Short mmCIF file of C-alpha atoms in Angstrom, two decimals:
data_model
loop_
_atom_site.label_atom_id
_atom_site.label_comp_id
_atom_site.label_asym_id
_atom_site.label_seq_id
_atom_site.Cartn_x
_atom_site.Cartn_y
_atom_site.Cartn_z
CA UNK A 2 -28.99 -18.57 -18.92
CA UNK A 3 -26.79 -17.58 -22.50
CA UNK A 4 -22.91 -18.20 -22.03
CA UNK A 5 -20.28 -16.11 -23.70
CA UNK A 6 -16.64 -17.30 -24.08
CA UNK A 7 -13.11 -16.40 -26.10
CA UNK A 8 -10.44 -17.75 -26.20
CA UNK A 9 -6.67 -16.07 -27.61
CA UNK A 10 -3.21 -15.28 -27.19
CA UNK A 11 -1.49 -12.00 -25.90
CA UNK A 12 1.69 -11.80 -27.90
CA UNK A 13 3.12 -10.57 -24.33
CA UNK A 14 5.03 -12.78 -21.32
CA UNK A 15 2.58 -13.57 -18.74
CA UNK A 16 4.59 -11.55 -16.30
CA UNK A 17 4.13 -8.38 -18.08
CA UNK A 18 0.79 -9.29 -18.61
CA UNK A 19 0.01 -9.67 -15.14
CA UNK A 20 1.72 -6.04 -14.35
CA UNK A 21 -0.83 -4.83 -16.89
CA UNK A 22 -3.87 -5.69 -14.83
CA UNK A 23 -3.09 -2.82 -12.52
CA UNK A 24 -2.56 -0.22 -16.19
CA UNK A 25 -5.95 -1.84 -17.78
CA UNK A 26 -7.64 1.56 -17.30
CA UNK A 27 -8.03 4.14 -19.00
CA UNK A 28 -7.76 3.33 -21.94
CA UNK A 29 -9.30 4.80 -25.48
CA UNK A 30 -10.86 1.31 -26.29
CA UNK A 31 -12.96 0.67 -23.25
CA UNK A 32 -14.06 4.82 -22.49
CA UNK A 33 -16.86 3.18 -20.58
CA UNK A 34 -14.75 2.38 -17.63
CA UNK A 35 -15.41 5.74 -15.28
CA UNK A 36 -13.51 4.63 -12.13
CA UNK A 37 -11.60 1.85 -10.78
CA UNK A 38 -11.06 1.64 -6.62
CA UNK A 39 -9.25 -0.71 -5.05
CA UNK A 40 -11.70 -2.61 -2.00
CA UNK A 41 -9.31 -4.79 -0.34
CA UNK A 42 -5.45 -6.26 -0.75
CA UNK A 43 -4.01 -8.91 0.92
CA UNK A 44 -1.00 -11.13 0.21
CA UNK A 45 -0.85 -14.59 1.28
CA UNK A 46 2.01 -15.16 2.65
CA UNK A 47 1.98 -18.81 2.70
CA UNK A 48 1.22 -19.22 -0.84
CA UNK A 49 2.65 -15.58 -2.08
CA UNK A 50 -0.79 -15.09 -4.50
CA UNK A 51 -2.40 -11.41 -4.10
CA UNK A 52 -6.17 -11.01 -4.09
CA UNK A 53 -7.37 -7.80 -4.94
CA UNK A 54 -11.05 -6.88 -4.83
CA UNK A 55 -11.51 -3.83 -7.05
CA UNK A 56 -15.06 -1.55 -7.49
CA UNK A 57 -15.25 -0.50 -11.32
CA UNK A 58 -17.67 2.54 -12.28
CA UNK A 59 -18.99 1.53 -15.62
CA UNK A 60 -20.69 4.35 -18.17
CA UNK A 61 -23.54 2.31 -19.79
CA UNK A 62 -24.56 3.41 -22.87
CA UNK A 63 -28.25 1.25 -22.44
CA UNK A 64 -30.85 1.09 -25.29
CA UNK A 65 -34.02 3.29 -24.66
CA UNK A 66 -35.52 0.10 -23.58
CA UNK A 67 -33.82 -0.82 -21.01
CA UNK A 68 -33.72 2.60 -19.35
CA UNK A 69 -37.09 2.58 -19.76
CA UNK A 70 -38.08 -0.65 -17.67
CA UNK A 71 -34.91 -0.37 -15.57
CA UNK A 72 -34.89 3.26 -14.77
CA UNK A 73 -31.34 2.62 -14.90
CA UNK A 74 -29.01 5.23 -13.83
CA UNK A 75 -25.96 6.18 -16.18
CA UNK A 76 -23.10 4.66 -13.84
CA UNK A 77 -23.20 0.90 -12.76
CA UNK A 78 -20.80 -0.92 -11.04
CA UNK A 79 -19.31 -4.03 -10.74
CA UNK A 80 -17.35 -5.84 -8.21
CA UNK A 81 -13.72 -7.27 -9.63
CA UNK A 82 -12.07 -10.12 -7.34
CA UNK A 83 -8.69 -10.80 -8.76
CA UNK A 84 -5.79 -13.57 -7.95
CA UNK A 85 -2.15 -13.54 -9.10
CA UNK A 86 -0.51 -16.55 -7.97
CA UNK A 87 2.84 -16.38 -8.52
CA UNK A 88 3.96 -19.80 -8.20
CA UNK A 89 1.26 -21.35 -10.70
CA UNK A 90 1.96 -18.69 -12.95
CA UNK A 91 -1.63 -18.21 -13.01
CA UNK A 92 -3.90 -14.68 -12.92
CA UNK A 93 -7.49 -14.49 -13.18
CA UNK A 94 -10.33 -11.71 -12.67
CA UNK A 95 -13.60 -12.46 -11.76
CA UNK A 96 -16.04 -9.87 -12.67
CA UNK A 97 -20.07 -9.64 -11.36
CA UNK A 98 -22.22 -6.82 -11.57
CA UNK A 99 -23.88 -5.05 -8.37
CA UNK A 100 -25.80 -2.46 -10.10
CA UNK A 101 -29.25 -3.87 -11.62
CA UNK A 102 -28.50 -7.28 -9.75
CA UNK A 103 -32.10 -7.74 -8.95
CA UNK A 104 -32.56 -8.14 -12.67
CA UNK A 105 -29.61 -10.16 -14.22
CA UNK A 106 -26.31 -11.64 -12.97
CA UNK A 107 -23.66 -10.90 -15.31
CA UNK A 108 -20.79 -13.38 -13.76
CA UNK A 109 -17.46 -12.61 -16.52
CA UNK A 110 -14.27 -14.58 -15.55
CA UNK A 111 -10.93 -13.91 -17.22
CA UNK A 112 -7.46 -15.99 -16.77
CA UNK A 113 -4.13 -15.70 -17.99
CA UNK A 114 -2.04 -18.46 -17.94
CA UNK A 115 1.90 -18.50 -20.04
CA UNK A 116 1.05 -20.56 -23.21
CA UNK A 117 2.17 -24.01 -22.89
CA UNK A 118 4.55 -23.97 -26.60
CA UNK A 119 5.00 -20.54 -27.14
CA UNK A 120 6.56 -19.00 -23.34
CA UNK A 121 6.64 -15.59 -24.38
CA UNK A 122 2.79 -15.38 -24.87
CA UNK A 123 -0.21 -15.46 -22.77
CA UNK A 124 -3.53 -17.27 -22.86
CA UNK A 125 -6.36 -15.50 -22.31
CA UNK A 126 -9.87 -17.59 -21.20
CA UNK A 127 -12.77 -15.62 -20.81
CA UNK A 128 -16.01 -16.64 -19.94
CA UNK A 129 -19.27 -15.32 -19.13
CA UNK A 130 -22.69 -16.36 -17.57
CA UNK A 131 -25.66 -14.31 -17.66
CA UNK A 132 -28.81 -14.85 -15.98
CA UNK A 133 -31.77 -13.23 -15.59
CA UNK A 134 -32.98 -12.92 -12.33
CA UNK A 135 -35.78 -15.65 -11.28
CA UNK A 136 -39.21 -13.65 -11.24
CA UNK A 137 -38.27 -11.56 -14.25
CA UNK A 138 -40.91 -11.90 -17.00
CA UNK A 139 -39.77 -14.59 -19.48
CA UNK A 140 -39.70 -12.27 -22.42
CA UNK A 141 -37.81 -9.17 -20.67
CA UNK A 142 -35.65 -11.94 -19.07
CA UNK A 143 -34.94 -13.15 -22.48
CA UNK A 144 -34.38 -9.86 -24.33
CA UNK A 145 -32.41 -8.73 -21.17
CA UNK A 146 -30.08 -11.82 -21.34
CA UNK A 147 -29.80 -11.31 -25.18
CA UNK A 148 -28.40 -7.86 -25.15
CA UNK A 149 -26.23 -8.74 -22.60
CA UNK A 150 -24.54 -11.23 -23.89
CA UNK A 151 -24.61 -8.69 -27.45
CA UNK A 152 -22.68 -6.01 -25.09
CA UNK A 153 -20.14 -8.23 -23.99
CA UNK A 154 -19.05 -9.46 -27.21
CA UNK A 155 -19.30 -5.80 -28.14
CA UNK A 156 -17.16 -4.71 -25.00
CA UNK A 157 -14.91 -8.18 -25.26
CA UNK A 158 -13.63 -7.15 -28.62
CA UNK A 159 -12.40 -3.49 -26.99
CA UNK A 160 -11.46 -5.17 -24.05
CA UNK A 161 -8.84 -7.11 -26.36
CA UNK A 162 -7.83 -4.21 -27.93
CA UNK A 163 -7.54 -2.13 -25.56
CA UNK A 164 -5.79 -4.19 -23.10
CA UNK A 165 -3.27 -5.08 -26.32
CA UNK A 166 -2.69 -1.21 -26.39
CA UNK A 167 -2.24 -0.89 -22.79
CA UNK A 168 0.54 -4.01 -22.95
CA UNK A 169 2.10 -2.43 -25.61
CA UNK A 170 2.67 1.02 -23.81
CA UNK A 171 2.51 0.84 -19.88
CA UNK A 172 5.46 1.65 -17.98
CA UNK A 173 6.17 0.50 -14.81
CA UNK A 174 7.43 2.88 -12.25
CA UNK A 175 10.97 2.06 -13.16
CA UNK A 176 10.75 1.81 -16.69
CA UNK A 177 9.30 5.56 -16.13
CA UNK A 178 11.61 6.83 -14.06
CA UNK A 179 14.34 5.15 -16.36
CA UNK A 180 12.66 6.99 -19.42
CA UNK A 181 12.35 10.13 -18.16
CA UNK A 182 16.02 10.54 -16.77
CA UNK A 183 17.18 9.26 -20.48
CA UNK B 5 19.16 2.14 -8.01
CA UNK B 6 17.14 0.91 -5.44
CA UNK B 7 14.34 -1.70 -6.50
CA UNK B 8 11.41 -0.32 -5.25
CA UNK B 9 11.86 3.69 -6.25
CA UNK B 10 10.62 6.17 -3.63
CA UNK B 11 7.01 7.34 -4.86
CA UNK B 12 5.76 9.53 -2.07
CA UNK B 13 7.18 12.65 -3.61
CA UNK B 14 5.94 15.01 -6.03
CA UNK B 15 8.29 14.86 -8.11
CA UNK B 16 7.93 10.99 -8.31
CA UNK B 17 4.25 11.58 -9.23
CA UNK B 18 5.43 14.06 -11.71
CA UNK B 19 7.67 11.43 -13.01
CA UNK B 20 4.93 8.50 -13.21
CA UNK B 21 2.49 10.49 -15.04
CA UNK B 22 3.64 9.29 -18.75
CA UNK B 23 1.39 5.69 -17.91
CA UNK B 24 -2.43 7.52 -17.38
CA UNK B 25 -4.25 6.70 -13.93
CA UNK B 26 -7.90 6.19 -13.86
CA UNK B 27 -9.93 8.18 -11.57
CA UNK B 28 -11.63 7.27 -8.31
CA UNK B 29 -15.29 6.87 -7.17
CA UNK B 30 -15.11 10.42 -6.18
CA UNK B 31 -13.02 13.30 -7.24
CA UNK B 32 -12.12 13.50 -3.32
CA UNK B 33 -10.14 10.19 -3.46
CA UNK B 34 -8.75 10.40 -6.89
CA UNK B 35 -5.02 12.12 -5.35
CA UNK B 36 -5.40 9.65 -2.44
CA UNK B 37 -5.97 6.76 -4.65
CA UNK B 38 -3.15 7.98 -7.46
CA UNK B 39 -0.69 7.97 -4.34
CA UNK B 40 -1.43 4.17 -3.38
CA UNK B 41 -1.53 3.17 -6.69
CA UNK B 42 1.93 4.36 -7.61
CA UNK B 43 3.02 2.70 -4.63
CA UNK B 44 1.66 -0.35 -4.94
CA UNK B 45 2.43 -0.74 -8.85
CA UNK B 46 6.80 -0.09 -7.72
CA UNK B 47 6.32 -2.40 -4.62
CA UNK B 48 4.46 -5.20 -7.00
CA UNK B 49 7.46 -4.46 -10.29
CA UNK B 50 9.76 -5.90 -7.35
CA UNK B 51 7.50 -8.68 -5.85
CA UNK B 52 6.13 -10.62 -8.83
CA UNK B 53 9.60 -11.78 -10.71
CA UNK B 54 11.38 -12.43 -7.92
CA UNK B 55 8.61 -14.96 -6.52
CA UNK B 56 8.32 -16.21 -9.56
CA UNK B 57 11.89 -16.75 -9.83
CA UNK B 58 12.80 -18.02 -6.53
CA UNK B 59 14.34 -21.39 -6.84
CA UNK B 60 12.99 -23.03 -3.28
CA UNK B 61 9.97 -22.61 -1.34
CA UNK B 62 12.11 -21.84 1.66
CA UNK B 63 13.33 -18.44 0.21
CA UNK B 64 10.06 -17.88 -1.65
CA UNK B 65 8.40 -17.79 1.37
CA UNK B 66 11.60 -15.83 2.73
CA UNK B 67 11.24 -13.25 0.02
CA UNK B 68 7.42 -12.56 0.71
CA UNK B 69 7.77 -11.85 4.36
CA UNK B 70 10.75 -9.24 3.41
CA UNK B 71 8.43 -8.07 0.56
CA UNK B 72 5.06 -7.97 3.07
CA UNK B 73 7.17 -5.96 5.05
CA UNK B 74 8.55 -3.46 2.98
CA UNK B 75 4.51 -3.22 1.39
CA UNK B 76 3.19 -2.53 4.93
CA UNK B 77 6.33 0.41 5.88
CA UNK B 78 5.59 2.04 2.24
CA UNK B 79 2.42 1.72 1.39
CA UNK B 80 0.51 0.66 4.23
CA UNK B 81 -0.39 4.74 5.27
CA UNK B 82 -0.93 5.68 1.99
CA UNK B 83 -3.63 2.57 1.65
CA UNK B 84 -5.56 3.45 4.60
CA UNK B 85 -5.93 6.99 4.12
CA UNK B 86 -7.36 5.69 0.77
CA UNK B 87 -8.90 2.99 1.74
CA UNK B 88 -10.65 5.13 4.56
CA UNK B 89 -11.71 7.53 1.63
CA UNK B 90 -13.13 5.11 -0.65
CA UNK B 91 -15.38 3.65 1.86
CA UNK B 92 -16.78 6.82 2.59
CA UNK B 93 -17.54 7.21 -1.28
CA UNK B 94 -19.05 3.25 -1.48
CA UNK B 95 -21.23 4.32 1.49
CA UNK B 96 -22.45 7.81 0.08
CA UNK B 97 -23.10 6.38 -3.47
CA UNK B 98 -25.27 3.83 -1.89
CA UNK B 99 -23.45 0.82 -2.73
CA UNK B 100 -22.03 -0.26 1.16
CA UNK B 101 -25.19 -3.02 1.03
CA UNK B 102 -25.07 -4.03 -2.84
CA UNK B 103 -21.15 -4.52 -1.54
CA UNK B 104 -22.13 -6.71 1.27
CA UNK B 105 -24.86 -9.27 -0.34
CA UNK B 106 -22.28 -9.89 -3.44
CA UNK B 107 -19.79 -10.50 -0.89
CA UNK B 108 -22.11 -12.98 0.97
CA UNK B 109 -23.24 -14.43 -1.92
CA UNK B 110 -19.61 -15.15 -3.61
CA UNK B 111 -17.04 -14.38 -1.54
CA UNK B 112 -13.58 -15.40 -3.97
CA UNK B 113 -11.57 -15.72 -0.62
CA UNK B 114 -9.67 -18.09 -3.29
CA UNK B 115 -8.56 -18.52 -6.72
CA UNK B 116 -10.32 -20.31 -8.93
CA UNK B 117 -9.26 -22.98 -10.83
CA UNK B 118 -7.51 -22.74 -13.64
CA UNK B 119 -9.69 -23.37 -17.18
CA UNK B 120 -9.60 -27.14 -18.39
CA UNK B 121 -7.53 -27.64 -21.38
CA UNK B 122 -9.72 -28.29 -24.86
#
């Protein structure tokens, strides 16, 4: 098992932040994102948080290697459960792949919480657990695990970037409708 | 104007296309899936601050009822047309049983807890 984790700030209110989700992709950082399809929505309505289970088409761009032993094909995808809970002021995405599951679990959680001292900035958490599936050959299971956990500090670093680009130019469908009467 | 902005027209989708949509499974659902989306993204601009700002639980809880009901009479068509679509795509892609086991296996029916503070 390797663990990945980061920890930051988004110089953005949660609230926009949590609007953003929805505007993540595309965007020019994280190309590898092919499609994004919402599964299932629901609304609590005793508690007010929406869950949102999301199926994400990812373009991997795998070493020789791997396609080689895999047979991978060029899309994966991954399943995305997602909470926004509006009275905790808490959102967090919980991310596990279902392509090449018989090999490795990649389990990748975000949250976003408003930062305790400064209000209008967000905490980001992200964690990730990857584990090779029991079975797997010790070596391949520990090369696999390795360039995992390689790809998703590669991919974390875009993620942050891009997501900072999408926070800094999304528009909401009032904020565009307000723009483009101006 | 009105709080949740009408987004079944064309020339609402016309309007919304300065913020880029990502594309669907298949090409098939990708105008199905831009429709709910819209609609969903307007209907959630005017559900998250006001919960968030609601001063009681009494008309928090008020407010989502009013707001479930306003999701189901404008977006509830558009999301099963869509929904109806992208099933159809999950299931001809091959991924209706990698769906199902990762459901079984880790279902998220609720939020996890928060992270610990360091």
């Amino acid at each position: 098992m390797h663990f990945f984790s980061q920890l930051f700030q988004f110089e953005h209110p949660w609230l926009h932040v949590s609007h953003g989700i929805w505007y993540k992709y595309p965007n020019p950082y994280c190309a590898h994102v092919a499609s994004v399809d919402v599964l299932d929505r629901s609304v609590n309505p005793e508690t007010g948080v929406v869950r949102t289970e999301r199926i994400i088409g990812v373009r991997q761009n795998a070493p020789a290697w791997v396609i080689k032993i895999l047979g991978c094909t060029p899309d994966t995808y991954v399943r995305e459960v997602s909470f926004v809970d509006p009275v905790t002021r808490h959102t967090s995405l919980t991310t596990v792949n279902l392509s090449m599951s018989q090999y490795l679990t990649v389990l990748e959680r975000i949250h976003y919480l408003p930062s305790a001292d400064k209000p209008d900035t967000t905490e980001f958490h992200q964690t990730a657990e990857i584990q090779a599936a029991r079975g797997t050959w010790r070596a391949l299971a520990e090369r696999l695990e390795r360039w995992s956990v390689e790809r998703i500090s590669q991919n974390a670093q875009a993620g942050r970037e891009g997501f900072e680009h999408v926070l800094r130019t999304f528009q909401t469908p009032s904020q565009a409708i307000e723009a483009s009467a101006a | 104007m009105p709080l949740v902005p009408r987004v079944d027209s064309d020339v609402a989708d016309s309007r919304l296309s300065t913020t880029a949509m990502s594309s669907s499974l298949t090409d098939a659902c990708t105008p199905l899936k831009t429709k709910y989306d819209s609609c969903f993204n307007a209907w959630f601009e005017g559900y998250l601050e006001p919960v968030v700002s609601a001063t009681s639980d009494e008309q928090r809880k008020a407010l989502q009822k009013a707001k479930a009901e306003e999701y189901e009479r404008n977006c509830g068509a558009m999301w099963t047309d869509y929904r109806d679509c992208v099933q159809r795509a999950v299931a001809d892609k091959g991924l209706t049983q990698l769906l199902e086991d990762a459901r079984k296996e880790n279902p998220m029916q609720n939020p996890p807890s928060p992270p610990t503070k360091p």
